Amino acid sequence: MANEYQPLPTLTLPRTTDLVQLEQRPHPPINMHSPALSVMTDLRLVNPVGIRGDADLREAHQRMISHGIRLLFVHDDDGSLLGIVTAVDLLGERPIQCMKEHGKHHADLQVSDVMTPRDKLDALRLEDVAVANVGQLIATMKQLGRQHALVLEINSGNGHYEVCGLFSTSHMARLLGMPLSFIRVPQALSEIQYSLLYTG
């Protein structure tokens, strides 16, 4: 069967051969009217970087550094999603609060202690994202007060939801050439109390 196809020509690498830099690859201009999918990290094409919930914070931080990212997906032994952990979670107030509340040393803290658990995460449906534009997406993330948003689709094989995409305000800001930083204003007294008690 291989005889049906002609081989491609090859060349020896010239002395002036460089690795392409990601930021130098051509990107179509992005604006508020661009399709939302144009700023989504498609996890069907890019492997999501994960970490186990029982890993320590140092391992999580090193994994972020080595991959040049600021978010890890937290999973259990079976690969089920437990939540997400960001660089802010690792380096902000959460570890200190957890140490105070549970009497732990920093070295004893696990990713599951500081992550945002699955049931506290908001997600978008892929079918909604597919017909949305960047402006709508930014308005959604501003309303949620999130730096990241997950995108879900249903696996037709097993009926489970799967995280298939990720939006990051820092990524969108780079593509748009404008700052994007959202601080959520608590909507109710109970939310303010929860924030003071559990998230600082």
C-alpha positions as MATLAB code, in Angstrom:
seq = 'MANEYQPLPTLTLPRTTDLVQLEQRPHPPINMHSPALSVMTDLRLVNPVGIRGDADLREAHQRMISHGIRLLFVHDDDGSLLGIVTAVDLLGERPIQCMKEHGKHHADLQVSDVMTPRDKLDALRLEDVAVANVGQLIATMKQLGRQHALVLEINSGNGHYEVCGLFSTSHMARLLGMPLSFIRVPQALSEIQYSLLYTG';
ca = [
       0.000    0.000    0.000;
       2.904    2.364    0.752;
       3.951    2.095   -2.905;
       0.894    4.144   -3.877;
       2.375    7.288   -2.288;
       5.362    9.363   -3.340;
       7.820   10.392   -0.575;
       8.270   14.071    0.183;
      11.573   15.814   -0.564;
      13.863   16.510    2.400;
      16.647   18.973    3.109;
      19.568   19.110    5.502;
      19.037   21.692    8.220;
      20.945   24.894    7.348;
      23.267   26.529    9.887;
      20.735   29.369   10.321;
      17.953   27.143   11.688;
      16.034   28.296   14.765;
      13.112   26.994   16.776;
       9.936   28.951   16.139;
       8.896   31.044   19.132;
       5.262   30.688   20.140;
       4.697   34.440   20.408;
       6.183   34.941   16.918;
       3.670   32.693   15.218;
       1.206   34.702   13.185;
      -2.117   35.292   14.937;
      -5.104   36.846   13.241;
      -5.967   40.145   14.938;
      -8.290   39.610   17.914;
     -10.967   42.090   18.918;
     -14.251   42.095   20.831;
     -16.138   40.831   17.778;
     -13.812   37.852   17.184;
     -15.224   34.370   17.805;
     -14.814   33.301   21.440;
     -13.246   30.055   20.220;
     -10.333   32.080   18.819;
      -9.135   32.846   22.373;
      -9.936   29.456   23.947;
      -7.206   26.995   24.857;
      -8.608   23.860   23.223;
      -7.846   20.952   25.538;
      -8.750   18.546   22.740;
      -5.584   19.746   20.991;
      -3.379   20.763   23.940;
      -2.820   18.304   26.781;
      -4.131   19.731   30.052;
      -1.527   19.719   32.803;
      -2.834   18.070   35.967;
      -1.721   17.151   39.452;
      -3.034   14.849   42.145;
      -4.917   16.342   45.047;
      -2.507   14.819   47.552;
       0.576   16.418   45.971;
       2.371   19.067   48.022;
       2.369   22.754   47.135;
       6.015   22.835   46.133;
       5.453   20.115   43.537;
       2.464   22.028   42.156;
       4.465   25.262   41.937;
       7.371   23.530   40.208;
       5.004   21.938   37.705;
       3.556   25.350   36.851;
       7.031   26.802   36.394;
       8.241   23.926   34.237;
       5.200   24.194   31.938;
       5.032   28.002   31.954;
       1.431   28.019   33.182;
      -0.523   29.428   36.129;
      -3.268   26.795   36.495;
      -3.310   23.036   37.107;
      -6.232   20.645   36.931;
      -6.490   18.656   40.157;
      -7.517   15.018   39.784;
      -7.772   11.816   41.777;
      -6.169    8.436   41.083;
      -8.897    7.613   38.542;
      -8.457   10.846   36.630;
     -11.712   12.388   37.843;
     -11.570   16.172   38.136;
     -11.476   17.382   41.752;
     -10.929   21.088   41.063;
      -8.322   23.562   39.884;
      -5.398   25.231   41.588;
      -3.829   28.483   40.414;
      -0.576   30.273   41.174;
      -2.576   32.720   43.304;
      -3.927   29.797   45.353;
      -0.400   28.526   45.970;
       1.295   31.845   46.668;
      -1.527   33.910   48.156;
      -3.419   33.812   51.439;
      -4.925   30.333   51.216;
      -1.903   28.397   52.502;
      -1.544   30.766   55.471;
      -5.231   30.468   56.333;
      -5.099   26.687   56.066;
      -2.071   26.571   58.359;
      -3.907   28.683   60.942;
      -7.195   26.789   60.719;
      -5.785   23.259   60.747;
      -2.515   23.735   62.600;
      -0.465   22.392   59.703;
       3.058   23.251   58.642;
       3.478   24.622   55.130;
       5.372   21.508   54.060;
       2.376   19.370   55.095;
      -0.173   21.248   52.993;
      -1.600   19.446   49.983;
      -3.005   20.812   46.761;
      -6.482   19.733   47.876;
      -6.154   22.100   50.870;
      -5.849   25.234   48.731;
      -7.531   24.354   45.417;
     -10.930   25.586   44.273;
     -13.073   22.428   44.418;
     -15.161   21.286   41.469;
     -18.486   22.254   43.080;
     -17.289   25.881   43.441;
     -16.359   26.252   39.767;
     -18.482   27.828   37.052;
     -18.287   26.440   33.530;
     -19.524   27.315   30.060;
     -21.069   24.929   27.558;
     -19.137   24.435   24.328;
     -22.269   24.923   22.221;
     -22.785   28.375   23.778;
     -19.127   29.335   23.368;
     -19.192   28.246   19.716;
     -21.704   30.978   18.816;
     -20.338   33.690   21.147;
     -17.802   36.447   20.572;
     -14.899   37.676   22.696;
     -16.895   40.611   24.048;
     -19.609   38.301   25.391;
     -16.994   36.075   26.960;
     -15.275   38.994   28.709;
     -18.653   40.218   30.003;
     -19.319   36.719   31.380;
     -15.957   36.456   33.119;
     -16.340   39.967   34.525;
     -19.730   39.021   35.977;
     -18.268   35.842   37.487;
     -15.196   37.686   38.779;
     -12.952   34.915   37.468;
      -9.502   34.882   35.928;
     -10.256   31.505   34.323;
     -13.334   29.860   32.848;
     -13.753   26.195   31.961;
     -15.651   24.905   28.937;
     -17.572   21.627   29.046;
     -18.951   19.220   26.501;
     -20.686   15.879   26.971;
     -18.831   12.721   26.004;
     -21.380   10.869   23.888;
     -19.720    7.558   24.734;
     -20.243    7.605   28.510;
     -22.510   10.599   29.066;
     -19.971   12.319   31.341;
     -19.111   15.992   31.107;
     -15.559   16.658   29.998;
     -13.506   19.839   30.314;
     -12.616   20.542   26.701;
     -11.503   24.170   26.877;
     -10.099   26.889   29.077;
     -10.263   30.672   28.952;
      -7.671   32.789   30.740;
      -7.957   36.555   31.133;
      -4.157   36.910   30.966;
      -4.106   35.031   27.631;
      -6.972   37.122   26.267;
      -5.337   40.332   27.476;
      -2.166   39.499   25.525;
      -4.141   38.787   22.347;
      -6.286   41.913   22.715;
      -3.409   44.146   23.795;
      -5.363   45.479   26.777;
      -5.479   44.767   30.525;
      -8.205   42.480   31.852;
      -8.529   42.104   35.604;
     -11.791   41.307   37.303;
     -12.455   41.519   41.038;
     -15.791   40.100   41.955;
     -18.045   42.214   44.172;
     -19.883   39.948   46.663;
     -23.595   39.866   45.891;
     -24.972   39.112   49.344;
     -24.075   39.360   53.012;
     -23.752   35.577   53.257;
     -21.239   35.649   50.425;
     -19.212   38.330   52.217;
     -19.230   36.221   55.383;
     -18.132   33.125   53.446;
     -15.356   35.147   51.823;
     -14.100   36.414   55.174;
     -14.214   32.988   56.794;
     -12.904   30.785   54.020;
     -11.227   32.749   51.259;
      -9.960   35.925   52.907;
];
